[in-house]
Structures are given as C-alpha cells and as structure tokens.
Tab-separated table of N, CA and C in Angstrom:
chain	number	residue	atom	x	y	z
A	98	UNK	N	-8.021	19.564	10.486
A	98	UNK	CA	-7.899	18.583	9.425
A	98	UNK	C	-6.448	18.505	8.993
A	99	UNK	N	-5.827	17.355	9.113
A	99	UNK	CA	-4.421	17.230	8.710
A	99	UNK	C	-4.261	17.366	7.191
A	100	UNK	N	-3.201	18.014	6.782
A	100	UNK	CA	-2.859	18.142	5.370
A	100	UNK	C	-1.865	17.032	5.042
A	101	UNK	N	-2.224	16.195	4.080
A	101	UNK	CA	-1.415	15.027	3.717
A	101	UNK	C	-0.910	15.193	2.288
A	102	UNK	N	0.409	15.061	2.085
A	102	UNK	CA	0.960	15.095	0.729
A	102	UNK	C	0.905	13.695	0.144
A	103	UNK	N	0.826	13.632	-1.178
A	103	UNK	CA	0.703	12.331	-1.826
A	103	UNK	C	1.598	12.279	-3.054
A	104	UNK	N	1.067	12.629	-4.203
A	104	UNK	CA	1.788	12.482	-5.464
A	104	UNK	C	3.045	13.343	-5.552
A	105	UNK	N	3.137	14.384	-4.774
A	105	UNK	CA	4.320	15.252	-4.831
A	105	UNK	C	5.525	14.650	-4.116
A	106	UNK	N	5.329	13.533	-3.423
A	106	UNK	CA	6.435	12.887	-2.705
A	106	UNK	C	6.626	11.465	-3.240
A	107	UNK	N	7.784	11.236	-3.857
A	107	UNK	CA	8.129	9.895	-4.338
A	107	UNK	C	9.449	9.406	-3.773
A	108	UNK	N	10.273	10.333	-3.287
A	108	UNK	CA	11.608	9.982	-2.796
A	108	UNK	C	11.850	10.630	-1.439
A	109	UNK	N	12.838	10.153	-0.694
A	109	UNK	CA	13.195	10.822	0.564
A	109	UNK	C	13.556	12.293	0.346
A	110	UNK	N	14.183	12.611	-0.776
A	110	UNK	CA	14.522	14.009	-1.088
A	110	UNK	C	13.250	14.864	-1.171
A	111	UNK	N	12.213	14.335	-1.848
A	111	UNK	CA	10.932	15.056	-1.934
A	111	UNK	C	10.352	15.293	-0.549
A	112	UNK	N	10.385	14.257	0.281
A	112	UNK	CA	9.811	14.366	1.620
A	112	UNK	C	10.610	15.341	2.481
A	113	UNK	N	11.918	15.370	2.308
A	113	UNK	CA	12.741	16.333	3.066
A	113	UNK	C	12.334	17.766	2.745
A	114	UNK	N	12.018	18.054	1.488
A	114	UNK	CA	11.576	19.398	1.121
A	114	UNK	C	10.265	19.744	1.835
A	115	UNK	N	9.349	18.784	1.907
A	115	UNK	CA	8.083	18.997	2.618
A	115	UNK	C	8.354	19.272	4.091
A	116	UNK	N	9.236	18.476	4.683
A	116	UNK	CA	9.561	18.630	6.105
A	116	UNK	C	10.213	19.986	6.362
A	117	UNK	N	11.200	20.352	5.543
A	117	UNK	CA	11.905	21.633	5.743
A	117	UNK	C	10.962	22.831	5.685
A	118	UNK	N	9.959	22.741	4.819
A	118	UNK	CA	9.031	23.863	4.653
A	118	UNK	C	7.808	23.761	5.555
A	119	UNK	N	7.717	22.708	6.345
A	119	UNK	CA	6.530	22.536	7.201
A	119	UNK	C	5.269	22.505	6.369
A	120	UNK	N	5.347	21.877	5.190
A	120	UNK	CA	4.270	21.959	4.208
A	120	UNK	C	3.132	20.969	4.418
A	121	UNK	N	3.284	20.007	5.329
A	121	UNK	CA	2.222	19.014	5.515
A	121	UNK	C	2.305	18.404	6.903
A	122	UNK	N	1.201	17.768	7.280
A	122	UNK	CA	1.135	17.062	8.562
A	122	UNK	C	1.417	15.578	8.403
A	123	UNK	N	1.398	15.095	7.158
A	123	UNK	CA	1.624	13.680	6.929
A	123	UNK	C	1.891	13.394	5.470
A	124	UNK	N	2.187	12.121	5.206
A	124	UNK	CA	2.485	11.687	3.847
A	124	UNK	C	1.737	10.392	3.550
A	125	UNK	N	1.120	10.347	2.370
A	125	UNK	CA	0.422	9.153	1.898
A	125	UNK	C	1.459	8.295	1.192
A	126	UNK	N	1.727	7.114	1.740
A	126	UNK	CA	2.759	6.241	1.186
A	126	UNK	C	2.107	5.029	0.551
A	127	UNK	N	2.303	4.901	-0.759
A	127	UNK	CA	1.823	3.749	-1.519
A	127	UNK	C	3.046	2.939	-1.923
A	128	UNK	N	3.392	1.904	-1.167
A	128	UNK	CA	4.603	1.152	-1.490
A	128	UNK	C	4.608	0.582	-2.901
A	129	UNK	N	3.433	0.309	-3.451
A	129	UNK	CA	3.372	-0.283	-4.784
A	129	UNK	C	3.812	0.681	-5.878
A	130	UNK	N	3.866	1.975	-5.593
A	130	UNK	CA	4.302	2.954	-6.604
A	130	UNK	C	5.415	3.876	-6.103
A	131	UNK	N	5.806	3.752	-4.850
A	131	UNK	CA	6.830	4.647	-4.290
A	131	UNK	C	8.067	3.883	-3.844
A	132	UNK	N	8.597	3.065	-4.751
A	132	UNK	CA	9.854	2.391	-4.449
A	132	UNK	C	9.730	1.040	-3.798
A	133	UNK	N	8.553	0.440	-3.837
A	133	UNK	CA	8.366	-0.876	-3.231
A	133	UNK	C	8.432	-0.807	-1.716
A	134	UNK	N	8.639	-1.952	-1.097
A	134	UNK	CA	8.701	-2.004	0.363
A	134	UNK	C	9.873	-1.189	0.897
A	135	UNK	N	11.025	-1.275	0.237
A	135	UNK	CA	12.201	-0.530	0.713
A	135	UNK	C	11.965	0.970	0.605
A	136	UNK	N	11.476	1.429	-0.539
A	136	UNK	CA	11.209	2.860	-0.704
A	136	UNK	C	10.150	3.356	0.258
A	137	UNK	N	9.092	2.560	0.436
A	137	UNK	CA	8.039	2.938	1.375
A	137	UNK	C	8.554	3.019	2.800
A	138	UNK	N	9.389	2.055	3.194
A	138	UNK	CA	9.946	2.056	4.550
A	138	UNK	C	10.873	3.259	4.765
A	139	UNK	N	11.638	3.637	3.745
A	139	UNK	CA	12.497	4.827	3.867
A	139	UNK	C	11.662	6.078	4.106
A	140	UNK	N	10.597	6.221	3.334
A	140	UNK	CA	9.714	7.380	3.517
A	140	UNK	C	9.059	7.353	4.896
A	141	UNK	N	8.619	6.174	5.330
A	141	UNK	CA	7.965	6.060	6.639
A	141	UNK	C	8.928	6.421	7.766
A	142	UNK	N	10.173	5.953	7.687
A	142	UNK	CA	11.150	6.254	8.737
A	142	UNK	C	11.421	7.749	8.807
A	143	UNK	N	11.547	8.370	7.655
A	143	UNK	CA	11.788	9.813	7.603
A	143	UNK	C	10.586	10.578	8.152
A	144	UNK	N	9.395	10.163	7.763
A	144	UNK	CA	8.179	10.820	8.253
A	144	UNK	C	8.049	10.677	9.763
A	145	UNK	N	8.279	9.479	10.273
A	145	UNK	CA	8.184	9.249	11.714
A	145	UNK	C	9.202	10.097	12.468
A	146	UNK	N	10.422	10.188	11.946
A	146	UNK	CA	11.463	10.989	12.604
A	146	UNK	C	11.088	12.463	12.638
A	147	UNK	N	10.344	12.906	11.622
A	147	UNK	CA	9.940	14.318	11.557
A	147	UNK	C	8.612	14.578	12.256
A	148	UNK	N	7.996	13.533	12.790
A	148	UNK	CA	6.716	13.713	13.473
A	148	UNK	C	5.533	13.828	12.533
A	149	UNK	N	5.675	13.362	11.294
A	149	UNK	CA	4.570	13.405	10.344
A	149	UNK	C	3.742	12.126	10.429
A	150	UNK	N	2.482	12.230	10.097
A	150	UNK	CA	1.610	11.069	10.019
A	150	UNK	C	2.014	10.221	8.818
A	151	UNK	N	1.935	8.922	8.959
A	151	UNK	CA	2.150	8.001	7.851
A	151	UNK	C	0.780	7.433	7.490
A	152	UNK	N	0.314	7.748	6.288
A	152	UNK	CA	-0.985	7.287	5.817
A	152	UNK	C	-0.732	6.289	4.691
A	153	UNK	N	-0.917	4.982	4.948
A	153	UNK	CA	-0.643	3.984	3.917
A	153	UNK	C	-1.760	3.914	2.896
A	154	UNK	N	-1.425	3.442	1.716
A	154	UNK	CA	-2.444	3.294	0.689
A	154	UNK	C	-1.956	2.487	-0.478
A	155	UNK	N	-2.765	2.469	-1.522
A	155	UNK	CA	-2.457	1.697	-2.719
A	155	UNK	C	-2.866	2.482	-3.952
A	156	UNK	N	-2.508	1.935	-5.083
A	156	UNK	CA	-2.917	2.504	-6.359
A	156	UNK	C	-3.541	1.381	-7.185
A	157	UNK	N	-4.710	0.928	-6.780
A	157	UNK	CA	-5.452	-0.151	-7.420
A	157	UNK	C	-4.617	-1.396	-7.694
A	158	UNK	N	-4.020	-1.977	-6.667
A	158	UNK	CA	-3.253	-3.197	-6.901
A	158	UNK	C	-4.160	-4.418	-6.932
A	159	UNK	N	-3.615	-5.511	-7.351
A	159	UNK	CA	-4.298	-6.793	-7.197
A	159	UNK	C	-4.028	-7.274	-5.773
A	160	UNK	N	-4.433	-8.488	-5.478
A	160	UNK	CA	-4.142	-9.070	-4.170
A	160	UNK	C	-2.653	-9.142	-3.892
A	161	UNK	N	-1.844	-9.272	-4.951
A	161	UNK	CA	-0.392	-9.285	-4.780
A	161	UNK	C	0.074	-7.931	-4.234
A	162	UNK	N	-0.404	-6.855	-4.818
A	162	UNK	CA	-0.058	-5.515	-4.335
A	162	UNK	C	-0.572	-5.267	-2.930
A	163	UNK	N	-1.775	-5.762	-2.631
A	163	UNK	CA	-2.309	-5.612	-1.281
A	163	UNK	C	-1.447	-6.371	-0.281
A	164	UNK	N	-0.913	-7.529	-0.698
A	164	UNK	CA	0.009	-8.266	0.168
A	164	UNK	C	1.217	-7.417	0.517
A	165	UNK	N	1.738	-6.687	-0.465
A	165	UNK	CA	2.878	-5.792	-0.222
A	165	UNK	C	2.488	-4.667	0.731
A	166	UNK	N	1.306	-4.104	0.539
A	166	UNK	CA	0.851	-3.026	1.427
A	166	UNK	C	0.661	-3.562	2.840
A	167	UNK	N	0.113	-4.768	2.982
A	167	UNK	CA	-0.070	-5.354	4.314
A	167	UNK	C	1.275	-5.594	4.992
A	168	UNK	N	2.280	-6.041	4.226
A	168	UNK	CA	3.622	-6.218	4.796
A	168	UNK	C	4.176	-4.872	5.249
A	169	UNK	N	3.938	-3.837	4.471
A	169	UNK	CA	4.360	-2.483	4.843
A	169	UNK	C	3.689	-2.058	6.149
A	170	UNK	N	2.381	-2.283	6.237
A	170	UNK	CA	1.639	-1.924	7.451
A	170	UNK	C	2.161	-2.673	8.670
A	171	UNK	N	2.364	-3.976	8.496
A	171	UNK	CA	2.786	-4.812	9.620
A	171	UNK	C	4.181	-4.450	10.109
A	172	UNK	N	4.980	-3.836	9.249
A	172	UNK	CA	6.360	-3.528	9.619
A	172	UNK	C	6.595	-2.045	9.883
A	173	UNK	N	5.536	-1.265	9.926
A	173	UNK	CA	5.654	0.173	10.185
A	173	UNK	C	5.107	0.450	11.579
A	174	UNK	N	5.895	1.154	12.365
A	174	UNK	CA	5.563	1.351	13.770
A	174	UNK	C	4.218	2.023	13.982
A	175	UNK	N	3.972	3.083	13.260
A	175	UNK	CA	2.751	3.837	13.508
A	175	UNK	C	2.164	4.325	12.192
A	176	UNK	N	0.926	3.950	11.921
A	176	UNK	CA	0.243	4.427	10.724
A	176	UNK	C	-1.057	5.104	11.142
A	177	UNK	N	-1.526	5.987	10.290
A	177	UNK	CA	-2.730	6.757	10.581
A	177	UNK	C	-3.746	6.502	9.480
A	178	UNK	N	-4.738	5.735	9.805
A	178	UNK	CA	-5.815	5.414	8.869
A	178	UNK	C	-5.259	4.935	7.541
A	179	UNK	N	-5.877	5.377	6.465
A	179	UNK	CA	-5.376	5.065	5.142
A	179	UNK	C	-5.741	3.679	4.667
A	180	UNK	N	-5.011	3.228	3.690
A	180	UNK	CA	-5.190	1.998	2.918
A	180	UNK	C	-6.539	2.072	2.201
A	181	UNK	N	-6.795	1.119	1.393
A	181	UNK	CA	-8.041	1.049	0.647
A	181	UNK	C	-8.572	-0.362	0.792
A	182	UNK	N	-9.795	-0.581	0.413
A	182	UNK	CA	-10.434	-1.875	0.605
A	182	UNK	C	-9.975	-2.941	-0.353
A	183	UNK	N	-10.911	-3.577	-0.989
A	183	UNK	CA	-10.641	-4.709	-1.859
A	183	UNK	C	-10.266	-4.261	-3.262
A	184	UNK	N	-9.284	-4.930	-3.895
A	184	UNK	CA	-9.043	-4.674	-5.314
A	184	UNK	C	-10.299	-4.941	-6.148
A	185	UNK	N	-11.177	-5.822	-5.661
A	185	UNK	CA	-12.393	-6.158	-6.401
A	185	UNK	C	-13.425	-5.028	-6.380
A	186	UNK	N	-13.175	-3.962	-5.620
A	186	UNK	CA	-14.043	-2.790	-5.688
A	186	UNK	C	-13.870	-2.075	-7.026
A	187	UNK	N	-12.705	-2.246	-7.668
A	187	UNK	CA	-12.426	-1.555	-8.925
A	187	UNK	C	-12.045	-2.493	-10.067
A	188	UNK	N	-11.655	-3.707	-9.742
A	188	UNK	CA	-11.220	-4.655	-10.763
A	188	UNK	C	-12.253	-5.755	-10.944
A	189	UNK	N	-12.283	-6.378	-12.123
A	189	UNK	CA	-13.255	-7.438	-12.398
A	189	UNK	C	-12.883	-8.750	-11.731
A	190	UNK	N	-11.593	-8.970	-11.470
A	190	UNK	CA	-11.159	-10.232	-10.897
A	190	UNK	C	-9.822	-10.001	-10.195
A	191	UNK	N	-9.387	-10.985	-9.434
A	191	UNK	CA	-8.095	-10.930	-8.760
A	191	UNK	C	-7.384	-12.250	-9.012
A	192	UNK	N	-6.076	-12.265	-8.896
A	192	UNK	CA	-5.303	-13.462	-9.234
A	192	UNK	C	-4.799	-14.204	-7.999
A	193	UNK	N	-5.370	-13.903	-6.839
A	193	UNK	CA	-4.973	-14.606	-5.620
A	193	UNK	C	-6.131	-15.460	-5.130
A	194	UNK	N	-5.779	-16.540	-4.422
A	194	UNK	CA	-6.804	-17.322	-3.749
A	194	UNK	C	-7.298	-16.491	-2.572
A	195	UNK	N	-8.559	-16.593	-2.289
A	195	UNK	CA	-9.173	-15.857	-1.166
A	195	UNK	C	-8.879	-14.352	-1.230
A	196	UNK	N	-9.312	-13.674	-2.301
A	196	UNK	CA	-9.108	-12.222	-2.377
A	196	UNK	C	-9.950	-11.501	-1.324
A	197	UNK	N	-9.579	-10.286	-1.024
A	197	UNK	CA	-10.361	-9.468	-0.097
A	197	UNK	C	-11.730	-9.234	-0.741
A	198	UNK	N	-12.820	-9.539	-0.046
A	198	UNK	CA	-14.149	-9.360	-0.642
A	198	UNK	C	-14.447	-7.888	-0.949
A	199	UNK	N	-15.251	-7.634	-2.002
A	199	UNK	CA	-15.653	-6.257	-2.313
A	199	UNK	C	-16.370	-5.617	-1.123
A	200	UNK	N	-16.314	-4.306	-1.073
A	200	UNK	CA	-16.983	-3.502	-0.034
A	200	UNK	C	-16.468	-3.780	1.369
A	201	UNK	N	-15.251	-4.285	1.477
A	201	UNK	CA	-14.646	-4.555	2.775
A	201	UNK	C	-14.216	-3.239	3.413
A	202	UNK	N	-14.556	-3.055	4.675
A	202	UNK	CA	-14.143	-1.834	5.383
A	202	UNK	C	-13.094	-2.118	6.444
A	203	UNK	N	-12.810	-3.390	6.700
A	203	UNK	CA	-11.843	-3.757	7.734
A	203	UNK	C	-11.048	-4.952	7.226
A	204	UNK	N	-9.733	-4.852	7.263
A	204	UNK	CA	-8.880	-5.946	6.807
A	204	UNK	C	-7.890	-6.268	7.912
A	205	UNK	N	-7.819	-7.538	8.288
A	205	UNK	CA	-6.821	-7.947	9.273
A	205	UNK	C	-5.550	-8.363	8.565
A	206	UNK	N	-4.421	-8.002	9.151
A	206	UNK	CA	-3.137	-8.408	8.618
A	206	UNK	C	-2.898	-9.842	9.068
A	207	UNK	N	-2.731	-10.743	8.115
A	207	UNK	CA	-2.569	-12.152	8.431
A	207	UNK	C	-1.159	-12.489	8.886
A	208	UNK	N	-0.961	-13.748	9.212
A	208	UNK	CA	0.367	-14.185	9.645
A	208	UNK	C	0.910	-15.286	8.742
A	209	UNK	N	0.370	-15.382	7.522
A	209	UNK	CA	0.877	-16.365	6.567
A	209	UNK	C	2.285	-15.967	6.127
A	210	UNK	N	3.073	-16.931	5.688
A	210	UNK	CA	4.440	-16.609	5.265
A	210	UNK	C	4.475	-15.706	4.032
A	211	UNK	N	5.624	-15.083	3.827
A	211	UNK	CA	5.798	-14.203	2.665
A	211	UNK	C	4.903	-12.993	2.762
A	212	UNK	N	4.276	-12.633	1.652
A	212	UNK	CA	3.386	-11.474	1.644
A	212	UNK	C	1.959	-11.847	2.037
A	213	UNK	N	1.732	-13.113	2.385
A	213	UNK	CA	0.446	-13.509	2.947
A	213	UNK	C	-0.627	-13.877	1.947
A	214	UNK	N	-0.281	-14.130	0.704
A	214	UNK	CA	-1.276	-14.532	-0.276
A	214	UNK	C	-0.763	-15.751	-1.030
A	215	UNK	N	-1.690	-16.443	-1.687
A	215	UNK	CA	-1.350	-17.568	-2.543
A	215	UNK	C	-1.943	-17.275	-3.913
A	216	UNK	N	-1.118	-17.338	-4.947
A	216	UNK	CA	-1.617	-17.100	-6.299
A	216	UNK	C	-2.605	-18.177	-6.703
A	217	UNK	N	-3.623	-17.787	-7.449
A	217	UNK	CA	-4.553	-18.730	-8.068
A	217	UNK	C	-3.960	-19.031	-9.443
A	218	UNK	N	-3.264	-20.157	-9.559
A	218	UNK	CA	-2.514	-20.482	-10.779
A	218	UNK	C	-3.412	-20.573	-12.011
A	219	UNK	N	-4.660	-21.016	-11.850
A	219	UNK	CA	-5.581	-21.072	-12.989
A	219	UNK	C	-5.875	-19.671	-13.520
A	220	UNK	N	-6.075	-18.722	-12.615
A	220	UNK	CA	-6.329	-17.348	-13.056
A	220	UNK	C	-5.076	-16.720	-13.662
A	221	UNK	N	-3.929	-17.003	-13.087
A	221	UNK	CA	-2.682	-16.482	-13.655
A	221	UNK	C	-2.538	-16.986	-15.086
A	222	UNK	N	-2.796	-18.276	-15.317
A	222	UNK	CA	-2.709	-18.841	-16.669
A	222	UNK	C	-3.740	-18.213	-17.599
A	223	UNK	N	-4.959	-17.997	-17.088
A	223	UNK	CA	-6.037	-17.424	-17.905
A	223	UNK	C	-5.690	-16.011	-18.349
A	224	UNK	N	-5.072	-15.216	-17.475
A	224	UNK	CA	-4.802	-13.813	-17.799
A	224	UNK	C	-3.401	-13.574	-18.381
A	225	UNK	N	-2.583	-14.630	-18.456
A	225	UNK	CA	-1.230	-14.485	-18.977
A	225	UNK	C	-1.279	-13.983	-20.417
A	226	UNK	N	-0.410	-13.033	-20.724
A	226	UNK	CA	-0.307	-12.486	-22.077
A	226	UNK	C	1.024	-12.939	-22.654
A	227	UNK	N	0.982	-13.558	-23.826
A	227	UNK	CA	2.200	-13.992	-24.502
A	227	UNK	C	2.666	-12.886	-25.439
A	228	UNK	N	3.951	-12.625	-25.396
A	228	UNK	CA	4.506	-11.593	-26.287
A	228	UNK	C	5.234	-12.215	-27.441
C-alpha cells in the first residue's frame, strides 16, 4: 500500500523534506489549495523527478475548481488515481452550466477552451453576495 502525503506538503520545500527522508511514496496534490495550477505543477514536477506518485485531488471545489483540477490533470505527465467526483456530492448547487452529475465515478477531460466550463450567469447572480 503506497503511503501518500497530503496536508503536510504545501510547497516545494515541504516536498523536498519528504523526498530527502524517503517519507512517502507519493503526494496528494490539490491545485485549488496548493498554489493554484502553477504551485500544483511545481509539486508534480518535483514528485515526478523523485519518482513519487502524483495523486490529484480537490478540496470540495465548485465546477470552477474542478475545471482547474482537470487542467492540472491534462497537463501532468503521469497521475495515479485520485481526484474526486462531482461537487454536487457535497454541495447543494454548482455555478457552472452542465455540472458533473452526483455519484459520478468517471470523468472525461474535455477539450473546451480555457478551463473547460461555462458559468451559469443566473446562478452566479443568485448566489452573489454584496458587501
């Protein structure tokens, strides 16, 4: 069973400590909380160079966050399982058109431009908070 680090790694410096100590077989990279796409890609490159598994995932994002994770997946050479299903498994609604359906076990990475989603402007307006 591979040992995967998660919350203890947020920066390349953190991951270097794991690598130096041989403390794990892989790293769980959530681009939505670990430096965005750039931070996630830095961690993935370091992990790949060290021979560690890259396990992608999320931290309960909306469809927008899932779009970022899908872009991360599509641009990472080798990933090992990971990710999570639909934001609607944990959230009451999503703000994108055509959200990933609840209880989804398989998601294909699309080829739409940008992060691959279209905002549902009516829902964005409905959930907008004025300060």
